[in-house]
Coordinates of C-alpha atoms in Angstrom, one line a residue:
Chain X
M1 CA 5.9 -20.3 24.5
T2 CA 2.8 -18.1 24.5
L3 CA -0.5 -18.5 22.7
P4 CA -1.7 -15.5 20.8
D5 CA -4.4 -13.7 22.7
R6 CA -6.9 -13.8 19.9
P7 CA -6.7 -15.2 16.4
R8 CA -5.6 -12.8 13.7
G9 CA -8.5 -10.5 12.7
A10 CA -10.5 -11.3 15.8
A11 CA -10.3 -7.7 17.1
D12 CA -12.0 -6.4 14.0
F13 CA -14.5 -9.2 14.1
D14 CA -15.3 -8.6 17.7
A15 CA -15.8 -4.9 17.2
F16 CA -18.1 -5.7 14.2
Y17 CA -20.0 -8.2 16.3
A18 CA -20.4 -5.8 19.2
A19 CA -21.6 -3.0 16.9
S20 CA -24.1 -5.1 14.9
C21 CA -25.3 -8.2 16.7
A22 CA -28.1 -6.7 18.7
R23 CA -29.4 -4.8 15.6
T24 CA -29.2 -7.9 13.5
V25 CA -31.1 -10.0 16.1
R26 CA -33.8 -7.3 16.2
A27 CA -34.1 -7.4 12.4
L28 CA -34.3 -11.1 12.3
H29 CA -36.8 -11.2 15.1
A30 CA -39.0 -8.8 13.2
M31 CA -38.5 -10.9 10.0
T32 CA -39.2 -14.3 11.6
G33 CA -41.5 -13.4 14.5
D34 CA -39.5 -15.8 16.7
H35 CA -36.9 -14.3 19.0
A36 CA -35.2 -17.6 19.8
E37 CA -35.0 -18.6 16.2
A38 CA -33.6 -15.1 15.4
Q39 CA -30.9 -15.4 18.0
D40 CA -30.0 -18.9 16.7
V41 CA -29.8 -18.1 13.1
V42 CA -27.9 -14.8 13.8
Q43 CA -25.4 -16.6 15.9
E44 CA -24.9 -19.2 13.2
A45 CA -24.5 -16.4 10.6
Y46 CA -21.8 -14.7 12.7
A47 CA -20.1 -18.0 13.1
R48 CA -20.0 -18.4 9.4
A49 CA -18.8 -14.8 9.0
W50 CA -15.9 -15.6 11.3
Q51 CA -15.1 -18.7 9.2
R52 CA -14.9 -16.4 6.2
W53 CA -13.7 -13.3 7.9
T54 CA -10.7 -12.8 5.6
T55 CA -13.2 -12.2 2.9
V56 CA -16.3 -11.0 4.6
G57 CA -14.3 -8.5 6.6
T58 CA -13.4 -6.7 3.4
Y59 CA -16.9 -6.3 2.2
D60 CA -18.4 -2.8 2.3
A61 CA -21.4 -4.1 4.3
P62 CA -20.5 -7.2 6.2
E63 CA -23.6 -6.7 8.3
A64 CA -25.7 -7.1 5.2
W65 CA -23.9 -10.4 4.6
V66 CA -24.6 -11.6 8.0
R67 CA -28.2 -10.5 7.8
A68 CA -28.7 -12.2 4.4
V69 CA -27.1 -15.5 5.7
A70 CA -29.3 -15.4 8.8
W71 CA -32.4 -14.9 6.7
R72 CA -31.4 -17.7 4.4
L73 CA -30.9 -20.0 7.4
A74 CA -34.3 -19.0 8.8
V75 CA -35.9 -19.7 5.4
S76 CA -34.2 -23.0 5.1
R77 CA -35.3 -24.1 8.6
A78 CA -38.8 -23.0 8.1
R79 CA -38.9 -25.1 4.9
R80 CA -37.5 -28.1 6.7
A81 CA -40.0 -27.7 9.5
K82 CA -42.8 -27.5 7.1
V83 CA -41.9 -30.7 5.3
G84 CA -40.7 -32.4 8.5
L85 CA -37.2 -33.2 7.1
G86 CA -34.3 -33.4 9.4
K87 CA -34.3 -32.1 12.9
L88 CA -34.3 -28.5 14.1
R89 CA -30.9 -27.5 15.3
R90 CA -31.2 -26.0 18.7
H91 CA -28.0 -25.2 20.5
G92 CA -29.0 -25.6 24.0
A93 CA -32.0 -24.1 25.7
A94 CA -33.3 -20.8 24.3
P95 CA -32.4 -17.9 26.6
D96 CA -35.2 -16.2 28.5
V97 CA -36.9 -13.7 26.2
P98 CA -37.5 -10.4 27.9
G99 CA -41.1 -9.3 27.8
L100 CA -42.1 -7.5 24.6
E101 CA -44.2 -4.4 24.7
P102 CA -47.8 -5.1 23.7
D103 CA -47.5 -2.9 20.6
H104 CA -44.4 -4.8 19.5
V105 CA -46.2 -8.1 20.1
A106 CA -49.0 -7.0 17.8
L107 CA -46.6 -5.7 15.2
V108 CA -44.4 -8.8 15.1
A109 CA -47.6 -10.9 14.8
A110 CA -48.8 -8.8 11.9
L111 CA -45.5 -9.0 10.2
R112 CA -45.7 -12.8 10.4
S113 CA -49.0 -12.7 8.6
I114 CA -47.6 -11.1 5.4
S115 CA -45.5 -12.9 2.8
P116 CA -41.8 -13.5 3.7
D117 CA -40.7 -11.3 0.8
Q118 CA -42.9 -8.4 1.8
R119 CA -41.9 -8.9 5.4
R120 CA -38.3 -8.8 4.7
A121 CA -38.6 -5.7 2.5
V122 CA -40.6 -3.9 5.2
V123 CA -38.2 -4.8 8.0
L124 CA -35.1 -3.9 6.0
H125 CA -36.6 -0.5 5.0
H126 CA -38.4 0.5 8.1
V127 CA -36.6 -1.2 10.9
V128 CA -33.1 -1.6 9.7
G129 CA -33.3 1.7 7.8
L130 CA -32.0 0.8 4.4
T131 CA -32.9 2.7 1.3
V132 CA -34.9 1.1 -1.5
A133 CA -31.7 0.6 -3.5
E134 CA -30.0 -1.0 -0.5
V135 CA -32.9 -3.3 0.1
A136 CA -32.9 -4.2 -3.6
A137 CA -29.2 -5.0 -3.4
E138 CA -29.5 -7.1 -0.3
C139 CA -32.5 -9.0 -1.7
G140 CA -31.1 -9.4 -5.1
V141 CA -34.1 -7.9 -6.9
P142 CA -34.7 -4.7 -8.9
D143 CA -35.7 -1.5 -7.2
G144 CA -39.2 -1.8 -8.6
T145 CA -39.7 -5.1 -7.0
V146 CA -38.8 -3.7 -3.7
K147 CA -41.2 -0.8 -4.1
A148 CA -43.9 -3.2 -5.0
R149 CA -43.2 -5.4 -2.0
L150 CA -43.1 -2.4 0.3
S151 CA -46.4 -1.1 -1.0
R152 CA -48.2 -4.4 -0.8
G153 CA -46.6 -5.2 2.6
R154 CA -47.6 -1.9 4.1
A155 CA -51.1 -2.2 2.8
A156 CA -51.4 -5.7 4.3
L157 CA -50.1 -4.5 7.6
A158 CA -52.4 -1.5 7.7
A159 CA -55.3 -3.8 7.2
L160 CA -54.2 -6.1 10.0
L161 CA -53.4 -3.3 12.4
H162 CA -56.5 -1.3 11.5
D163 CA -58.4 -2.2 14.7
E164 CA -55.5 -1.0 16.8
E165 CA -55.3 2.4 15.3
P166 CA -55.9 5.0 18.1
S167 CA -58.9 7.1 17.7
R168 CA -58.2 10.6 16.6
A169 CA -60.2 13.6 17.3
Chain D
M1 CA -54.5 4.1 8.6
P2 CA -52.3 7.2 8.0
D3 CA -49.0 6.3 6.5
H4 CA -47.0 8.2 9.1
Y5 CA -48.7 6.2 11.9
L6 CA -47.6 2.9 10.3
D7 CA -44.2 4.3 9.7
D8 CA -43.8 5.3 13.3
R9 CA -45.0 1.9 14.5
L10 CA -42.6 0.0 12.3
A11 CA -39.7 2.3 13.2
S12 CA -40.5 1.5 16.9
L13 CA -39.3 -2.1 16.2
R14 CA -35.8 -0.7 16.3
G15 CA -36.2 -0.8 20.0
L16 CA -37.3 -4.5 20.1
T17 CA -35.9 -5.9 23.3
T18 CA -33.6 -8.9 23.0
A19 CA -32.4 -11.5 25.5
P20 CA -28.7 -11.2 26.5
L21 CA -26.5 -12.1 23.6
P22 CA -23.4 -14.3 23.6
G23 CA -20.2 -12.5 23.2
A24 CA -18.1 -12.3 20.0
A25 CA -15.8 -15.0 21.3
A26 CA -18.7 -17.4 21.4
A27 CA -19.5 -16.7 17.8
R28 CA -15.9 -17.2 16.8
A29 CA -15.7 -20.4 18.7
R30 CA -18.9 -21.6 17.0
G31 CA -17.3 -20.8 13.7
E32 CA -14.2 -22.8 14.6
Q33 CA -16.3 -25.7 15.7
R34 CA -17.9 -25.8 12.3
T35 CA -14.5 -25.7 10.7
H36 CA -13.2 -28.6 12.8
R37 CA -16.4 -30.7 12.1
T38 CA -16.5 -31.8 15.7
R39 CA -19.7 -33.8 16.1
A40 CA -20.7 -32.6 19.5
A41 CA -24.0 -33.8 20.8
L42 CA -26.5 -31.1 20.0
T43 CA -27.5 -30.6 23.6
G44 CA -23.9 -30.3 24.6
V45 CA -23.0 -27.6 22.1
A46 CA -24.0 -24.8 24.3
A47 CA -21.7 -26.0 27.0
V48 CA -18.8 -26.4 24.6
V49 CA -19.3 -23.0 23.1
A50 CA -19.4 -21.5 26.6
V51 CA -16.1 -23.1 27.5
L52 CA -14.4 -22.2 24.3
A53 CA -15.5 -18.6 24.9
V54 CA -13.6 -18.7 28.2
S55 CA -10.4 -20.6 27.2
V56 CA -9.9 -19.7 23.5
G57 CA -10.7 -16.0 23.9
S58 CA -8.4 -15.4 26.8
A59 CA -6.0 -12.6 26.7
V60 CA -2.3 -13.3 26.7
G61 CA 0.0 -11.6 29.1
G62 CA 2.9 -12.5 31.3
L63 CA 2.2 -14.4 34.4
G64 CA 4.7 -12.5 36.4
G65 CA 6.4 -14.1 39.3
D66 CA 10.1 -14.6 39.7
D67 CA 10.3 -17.9 38.0
R68 CA 12.1 -17.9 34.7
V69 CA 10.0 -20.8 33.4
R70 CA 6.9 -19.5 31.6
G71 CA 4.1 -21.3 30.2
L72 CA 2.1 -22.6 27.2
T73 CA -0.4 -20.0 28.1
A74 CA 1.0 -16.7 29.4
S75 CA -2.3 -15.5 30.8
P76 CA -4.6 -18.4 31.2
P77 CA -8.3 -18.1 31.5
P78 CA -9.9 -17.6 34.9
A79 CA -10.8 -20.8 36.7
P80 CA -14.5 -21.4 36.2
A81 CA -16.6 -21.8 39.3
V82 CA -18.0 -25.0 37.9
P83 CA -15.8 -26.8 35.5
E84 CA -17.2 -27.3 32.0
G85 CA -16.0 -28.9 28.9
L86 CA -12.3 -29.7 28.9
A87 CA -11.8 -28.2 32.4
V88 CA -13.7 -31.1 34.0
S89 CA -10.7 -33.2 33.2
L90 CA -8.2 -31.1 35.1
L91 CA -6.6 -32.5 38.2
D92 CA -8.4 -31.1 41.3
A93 CA -7.5 -31.0 44.9
Q94 CA -9.0 -34.4 45.6
D95 CA -6.9 -36.0 42.9
V96 CA -3.6 -34.5 44.1
G97 CA -4.5 -35.3 47.6
Q98 CA -4.4 -39.0 46.7
V99 CA -0.7 -38.7 45.9
R100 CA 0.5 -36.0 48.2
D101 CA -0.2 -35.1 51.8
G102 CA -1.6 -31.8 52.8
A103 CA -4.7 -29.8 52.2
W104 CA -4.7 -29.1 48.5
S105 CA -6.8 -26.4 47.0
S106 CA -7.2 -24.9 43.5
R107 CA -5.8 -21.5 42.8
S108 CA -6.9 -18.9 40.4
T109 CA -4.8 -19.1 37.3
E110 CA -4.4 -15.3 37.6
D111 CA -2.5 -15.9 40.8
A112 CA -0.4 -18.8 39.6
P113 CA 3.3 -18.3 40.2
F114 CA 4.5 -20.5 37.4
T115 CA 3.5 -22.2 34.2
V116 CA 4.6 -25.2 32.4
L117 CA 7.0 -24.7 29.5
P118 CA 9.4 -21.9 28.8
E119 CA 8.0 -18.8 27.2
G120 CA 9.4 -18.3 23.8
C121 CA 10.8 -21.8 23.7
S122 CA 8.0 -23.4 21.7
G123 CA 7.3 -20.4 19.5
D124 CA 4.0 -20.9 17.7
V125 CA 4.2 -24.6 17.4
L126 CA 1.0 -25.3 19.4
G127 CA -1.2 -24.2 16.5
E128 CA -4.9 -23.9 17.1
P129 CA -6.3 -26.4 19.6
V130 CA -10.0 -26.8 19.8
E131 CA -9.9 -26.0 23.5
T132 CA -7.5 -25.4 26.3
A133 CA -7.8 -25.6 30.0
L134 CA -5.4 -24.9 32.8
G135 CA -5.5 -25.5 36.5
Y136 CA -3.2 -24.8 39.5
L137 CA -3.2 -26.3 43.0
D138 CA -1.1 -25.9 46.1
N139 CA -1.1 -27.0 49.7
G140 CA -0.1 -23.7 51.2
T141 CA 3.6 -24.6 51.0
S142 CA 6.1 -24.4 48.3
R143 CA 4.6 -27.5 46.6
Q144 CA 2.5 -26.7 43.6
V145 CA 1.0 -28.6 40.7
A146 CA -0.2 -27.3 37.4
H147 CA -2.2 -29.3 34.8
Q148 CA -2.7 -28.0 31.3
L149 CA -4.8 -29.6 28.6
T150 CA -5.2 -28.9 25.0
A151 CA -7.9 -30.7 22.9
W152 CA -7.6 -31.4 19.2
P153 CA -10.1 -32.6 16.6
S154 CA -8.4 -36.0 16.5
E155 CA -5.9 -38.1 18.2
D156 CA -3.6 -37.8 15.2
E157 CA -3.6 -34.0 15.5
A158 CA -2.9 -34.3 19.2
R159 CA 0.0 -36.5 18.5
A160 CA 1.3 -34.1 15.9
A161 CA 1.1 -31.3 18.4
F162 CA 2.9 -33.5 21.0
G163 CA 5.7 -34.1 18.5
R164 CA 6.0 -30.4 17.7
L165 CA 6.3 -29.5 21.4
I166 CA 8.9 -32.1 22.0
D167 CA 11.0 -30.8 19.1
A168 CA 10.6 -27.3 20.3
I169 CA 11.6 -28.1 23.9
E170 CA 14.6 -30.0 22.8
A171 CA 15.7 -27.3 20.4
C172 CA 15.7 -24.5 23.0
S173 CA 17.0 -26.4 26.0
G174 CA 20.2 -24.7 27.0
E175 CA 19.9 -21.9 24.6
P176 CA 20.7 -18.4 25.9
G177 CA 17.9 -17.2 28.0
F178 CA 16.4 -20.6 28.5
P179 CA 16.9 -23.2 31.2
S180 CA 18.3 -26.6 30.4
L181 CA 16.5 -29.9 30.4
L182 CA 18.3 -32.0 33.0
G183 CA 19.0 -35.3 31.3
G184 CA 16.9 -34.4 28.3
L185 CA 13.4 -35.8 27.8
A186 CA 12.9 -39.3 29.2
G187 CA 10.3 -41.2 27.4
E188 CA 7.8 -43.7 28.8
G189 CA 6.3 -45.4 25.9
P190 CA 5.4 -43.5 22.7
D191 CA 2.8 -41.2 24.4
R192 CA 4.5 -39.8 27.5
V193 CA 7.7 -37.9 28.2
Y194 CA 9.2 -36.5 31.4
G195 CA 11.5 -33.5 31.7
E196 CA 13.0 -31.4 34.4
W197 CA 14.1 -27.8 34.0
S198 CA 17.2 -26.6 35.6
V199 CA 16.0 -23.5 37.3
P200 CA 17.0 -22.2 40.7
P201 CA 15.2 -24.2 43.3
P202 CA 12.4 -25.1 43.5
Y203 CA 12.9 -27.2 40.4
L204 CA 10.1 -27.9 38.0
R205 CA 9.4 -31.3 36.6
F206 CA 6.8 -32.1 34.0
A207 CA 5.1 -35.0 32.3
M208 CA 3.7 -34.5 28.9
E209 CA 1.4 -37.1 27.3
V210 CA -1.1 -37.8 24.6
V211 CA -4.4 -39.0 26.0
G212 CA -7.0 -39.5 23.3
G213 CA -7.4 -36.3 21.5
T214 CA -5.6 -34.2 24.1
V215 CA -2.1 -33.2 25.1
S216 CA -1.9 -33.3 28.9
V217 CA 1.0 -31.6 30.7
V218 CA 1.4 -32.0 34.4
A219 CA 4.0 -29.8 36.1
D220 CA 5.2 -30.5 39.6
R221 CA 7.0 -27.7 41.4
G222 CA 8.4 -28.6 44.7
G223 CA 10.7 -27.7 47.5
A224 CA 14.3 -28.7 47.9
F225 CA 13.3 -32.2 48.8
A226 CA 10.7 -32.7 46.1
T227 CA 10.9 -36.2 44.7
Y228 CA 10.4 -37.5 41.2
D229 CA 8.4 -40.5 42.2
E230 CA 5.1 -38.7 42.6
L231 CA 5.1 -37.1 39.2
P232 CA 4.3 -40.4 37.3
Q233 CA 1.5 -41.0 39.8
L234 CA 0.1 -37.5 39.1
A235 CA 0.4 -38.0 35.4
D236 CA -1.4 -41.4 35.7
L237 CA -4.2 -39.7 37.6
A238 CA -4.4 -37.0 35.0
A239 CA -4.5 -39.5 32.1
Q240 CA -7.3 -41.4 33.9
K241 CA -9.3 -38.3 34.4
V242 CA -8.9 -37.2 30.8
A243 CA -9.7 -40.6 29.5
G244 CA -13.0 -40.5 31.4
G245 CA -13.9 -37.0 30.3
P246 CA -15.6 -35.5 27.3
Y247 CA -12.4 -35.2 25.2
A248 CA -11.0 -38.7 25.7
A249 CA -11.8 -39.8 22.2
P250 CA -13.1 -37.0 20.1
P251 CA -15.6 -38.3 17.5
Q252 CA -14.3 -38.6 14.0
P253 CA -16.2 -36.8 11.3
S254 CA -18.4 -39.3 9.7
A255 CA -18.8 -39.6 6.0
D256 CA -22.5 -39.3 6.7
D257 CA -22.1 -36.0 8.4
W258 CA -20.2 -33.9 5.9
D259 CA -20.6 -30.2 6.0
V260 CA -22.7 -28.9 3.1
G261 CA -21.0 -25.6 3.4
S262 CA -17.8 -27.2 2.3
A263 CA -19.4 -28.7 -0.8
V264 CA -20.4 -25.4 -2.3
L265 CA -18.5 -24.3 -5.4
T266 CA -15.7 -21.8 -4.5
P267 CA -14.5 -18.9 -6.5
A268 CA -11.1 -20.5 -7.0
E269 CA -12.8 -23.6 -8.5
A270 CA -15.1 -21.5 -10.7
S271 CA -12.0 -19.7 -12.1
T272 CA -10.7 -22.9 -13.5
V273 CA -13.6 -22.9 -15.9
E274 CA -13.6 -19.2 -16.6
P275 CA -10.6 -17.1 -15.4
G276 CA -11.6 -13.9 -13.8
D277 CA -12.2 -12.1 -10.6
W278 CA -14.8 -14.3 -8.9
T279 CA -16.5 -13.2 -5.7
A280 CA -18.7 -15.2 -3.4
E281 CA -21.8 -14.2 -1.4
P282 CA -24.7 -16.0 0.1
L283 CA -27.8 -16.5 -1.9
V284 CA -30.6 -14.3 -0.7
D285 CA -33.5 -16.4 -2.1
G286 CA -33.6 -20.1 -1.4
R287 CA -36.0 -20.6 -4.3
V288 CA -33.7 -19.2 -6.9
L289 CA -32.9 -22.6 -8.1
D290 CA -36.5 -23.6 -8.9
P291 CA -36.8 -23.8 -12.6
C292 CA -40.5 -22.8 -12.3
Q293 CA -39.9 -20.0 -9.9
T294 CA -41.7 -17.6 -12.2
L295 CA -44.9 -19.5 -11.6
A296 CA -46.8 -19.2 -8.4
G297 CA -47.5 -22.4 -6.7
A298 CA -44.9 -24.4 -8.6
P299 CA -43.0 -26.9 -6.5
S300 CA -39.5 -26.2 -5.5
P301 CA -36.9 -28.7 -4.4
E302 CA -36.9 -29.2 -0.7
D303 CA -33.4 -29.3 0.8
G304 CA -32.3 -31.3 3.7
S305 CA -29.6 -29.2 5.3
G306 CA -28.9 -26.9 2.5
E307 CA -26.3 -24.2 1.9
S308 CA -26.3 -21.8 -0.9
L309 CA -23.7 -19.5 -2.4
R310 CA -23.5 -17.3 -5.4
V311 CA -20.2 -17.2 -7.1
Q312 CA -19.9 -14.5 -9.8
R313 CA -17.4 -12.7 -11.8
E314 CA -17.0 -9.2 -10.3
T315 CA -16.4 -7.6 -13.6
G316 CA -19.5 -8.9 -15.2
G317 CA -20.2 -12.1 -16.9
T318 CA -21.1 -15.5 -15.5
A319 CA -22.9 -15.8 -12.2
V320 CA -23.1 -19.3 -10.8
D321 CA -25.6 -19.9 -8.0
T322 CA -24.9 -23.1 -6.1
Q323 CA -27.0 -24.9 -3.6
V324 CA -26.0 -28.1 -1.8
A325 CA -28.3 -30.2 0.2
R326 CA -27.6 -33.3 2.2
Y327 CA -30.3 -35.9 2.6
A328 CA -30.7 -38.8 5.0
S329 CA -29.8 -41.4 2.3
P330 CA -28.9 -41.6 -1.4
E331 CA -32.5 -42.9 -2.0
E332 CA -33.9 -39.7 -0.6
A333 CA -31.6 -37.6 -2.7
A334 CA -32.6 -39.5 -5.8
A335 CA -36.2 -39.0 -4.9
E336 CA -35.6 -35.2 -4.7
L337 CA -33.8 -35.3 -8.0
E338 CA -36.8 -37.0 -9.5
R339 CA -39.2 -34.5 -8.0
Y340 CA -37.1 -31.7 -9.5
R341 CA -37.2 -33.5 -12.9
S342 CA -41.0 -33.7 -12.7
A343 CA -41.2 -30.1 -11.8
V344 CA -39.2 -29.1 -14.8
R345 CA -41.3 -31.2 -17.1
G346 CA -44.4 -29.6 -15.6
C347 CA -43.2 -26.1 -16.1
P348 CA -45.7 -24.5 -18.5
V349 CA -44.6 -22.0 -21.0
E350 CA -45.4 -18.6 -19.7
T351 CA -46.1 -15.6 -21.9
R352 CA -45.3 -12.1 -20.7
G353 CA -45.6 -9.1 -22.8
I354 CA -43.5 -9.7 -25.9
G355 CA -41.5 -12.5 -24.3
T356 CA -42.1 -16.1 -23.6
T357 CA -40.4 -18.2 -21.0
T358 CA -39.3 -21.5 -22.3
Y359 CA -37.7 -24.5 -20.6
E360 CA -35.7 -27.1 -22.5
V361 CA -34.2 -30.2 -21.0
L362 CA -30.8 -30.6 -22.5
T363 CA -29.4 -33.5 -20.4
D364 CA -31.6 -36.0 -18.6
A365 CA -29.3 -38.6 -17.1
A366 CA -29.9 -40.8 -14.0
D367 CA -27.8 -38.5 -11.8
R368 CA -27.9 -35.3 -13.6
L369 CA -30.4 -32.9 -15.2
V370 CA -29.5 -29.8 -17.3
V371 CA -32.3 -27.4 -18.2
R372 CA -32.0 -24.3 -20.4
E373 CA -34.3 -21.5 -19.5
V374 CA -34.9 -18.5 -21.5
A375 CA -37.0 -15.9 -19.7
G376 CA -39.1 -13.6 -21.7
C377 CA -39.4 -10.0 -20.7
S378 CA -40.9 -6.9 -22.1
G379 CA -38.5 -4.7 -24.0
C380 CA -35.3 -6.5 -23.2
L381 CA -33.1 -9.1 -24.8
P382 CA -33.7 -12.6 -23.3
F383 CA -30.6 -14.0 -21.6
P384 CA -30.6 -17.8 -21.2
S385 CA -29.7 -19.4 -17.9
Y386 CA -29.0 -23.1 -17.2
S387 CA -30.1 -25.1 -14.2
V388 CA -28.3 -28.2 -13.3
V389 CA -29.2 -30.7 -10.6
A390 CA -26.8 -33.5 -9.9
Q391 CA -26.7 -36.2 -7.3
V392 CA -23.7 -37.6 -5.5
D393 CA -24.7 -40.3 -3.0
A394 CA -26.9 -38.5 -0.4
G395 CA -26.1 -35.1 -1.7
L396 CA -27.7 -32.9 -4.3
V397 CA -26.0 -30.0 -5.9
V398 CA -28.1 -27.5 -7.8
L399 CA -26.6 -24.9 -10.0
R400 CA -27.9 -22.0 -11.9
V401 CA -25.5 -20.7 -14.5
A402 CA -26.5 -17.3 -15.7
V403 CA -24.4 -15.2 -18.0
G404 CA -24.4 -11.4 -17.7
E405 CA -23.7 -9.4 -20.8
D406 CA -22.1 -12.3 -22.6
G407 CA -25.2 -13.7 -24.1
D408 CA -25.8 -17.4 -24.4
P409 CA -22.7 -19.4 -23.4
G410 CA -24.2 -22.6 -24.6
P411 CA -24.8 -25.8 -22.6
E412 CA -21.2 -26.8 -22.6
L413 CA -20.2 -24.2 -20.0
A414 CA -23.1 -25.2 -17.8
E415 CA -22.0 -28.8 -18.0
R416 CA -18.4 -27.9 -17.1
Y417 CA -19.6 -26.0 -14.0
A418 CA -21.9 -28.9 -13.2
A419 CA -19.0 -31.4 -13.5
L420 CA -16.9 -29.2 -11.2
A421 CA -19.7 -29.0 -8.6
Q422 CA -20.2 -32.7 -8.7
D423 CA -16.5 -33.4 -8.2
R424 CA -16.4 -31.0 -5.3
L425 CA -19.5 -32.7 -3.7
A426 CA -17.9 -36.1 -4.2
L427 CA -14.7 -34.9 -2.6
V428 CA -16.5 -33.5 0.5
A429 CA -19.0 -36.3 0.8
G430 CA -16.2 -38.8 0.7
S431 CA -17.5 -40.6 -2.3
D432 CA -15.2 -42.8 -4.4

């Protein structure tokens, strides 16, 4: 008797994971400002995607599904941490985080200073590269709301990063 | 700051460095762990996931060799340098050395000349164990020992797998292309059987046993003068080792530890209320179920370990947003329900343009609250939505029922979805 090499659908999932995981972690890192948290919520989101792969695998944009779930997990955890309910779920020690470039450190810190909705819109549009319509679809809000969040988010970031603007002749 | 400068800086985040990421197999294994509801110690999960990534994700291929007896795992995972998870319970050189003379050493499973049970004999009866582990040892002669372990979420499931394997072995014994069991399977109590395959020497004997939540198979392949007496001793050693390992008695899911994800309303269930093409997707905004979400600063229910899902009819019509939260106790859940009730009562009426948002409490029972909300908007028709919060023991299920182009469905539909969601929560949480 032989065991199957991988469960049915695993090849597609593995290819999807390999193509999207790093990108999703980067996006969640930018959204949450916490690399370890981003890794954890993204891994949990992929685990849930695998649980539902017969459905999620048929979506036009399974990566958007994973990203949305990861964001939802991050929001949920932040809320629990805020009110002190439950315990943070950490699956083993966080991996060593490679050193970030100084510019990225400042950017991520600035992103953490703006509202979560604005931060998410800015990251999805500027970092992930989604159009306004795609951001609206992923966030479940109208296009106009996304435009407003982008506008306000960029204005807030510009003010925060003003001191770091290079001098121009 | 010039726009293009900010754009460039934000775009540079696409190159954010990340720490090395686990492989896809680890993500799948984590998903399967959630499915099996194994209550691993949080600090141990990383180790479990790592081992699963090695053993579950292994590729299958023939083991080669000239022995006609193949194995449970045709191409077992490589032997880890330091055993982890289930592999710590495999027989090692020291164990076998207690029973047999000679200098025993572990071999790579890739170099193993034989495996345990006939390939093709058991078909797909094994199913999906939580974890598998395989080890080989020899002493530089024709004497070899193999030990294979499969771990299951419970002892009952291990016994079921044990039974399936017995049935499969007996069914194929003597069939064309398969060796025969000499003397059939000899039982030793309800949990252990012995067998011997009639292959050209060296013969292969095995002992198969249920130990806690595992099925343990020890195969003994010897020379012409191999005796049968040592196999029970090897099997005893294996059982002792498994019994002292991490999978001896897998924890049973506790009623206090139910998975909130399983309590969320499913499309199939929603279709029992309104037939149609339902789809499911995660909610993107955790605050969507706050009846006062339109008002800045309004309190929102705090969830314990919440899970959210939107179930909606693809062709338009009703959208049902579900959020389930599990609290430390029924008292905490009741307190959250009361907080939600207070929030609703405190929602002021907001006027926007030509519309006015109104909140009306339709049902106010001890364990259930139903609120009708009609949002005002400028230049559009107001579509009512219904928020339901219901408690089942330590769980809260929060629903928002919104109807697309169908207008106001009335509170009865919301109550039906609420009842469905409560029933599902009761089922998952193990309530009577």
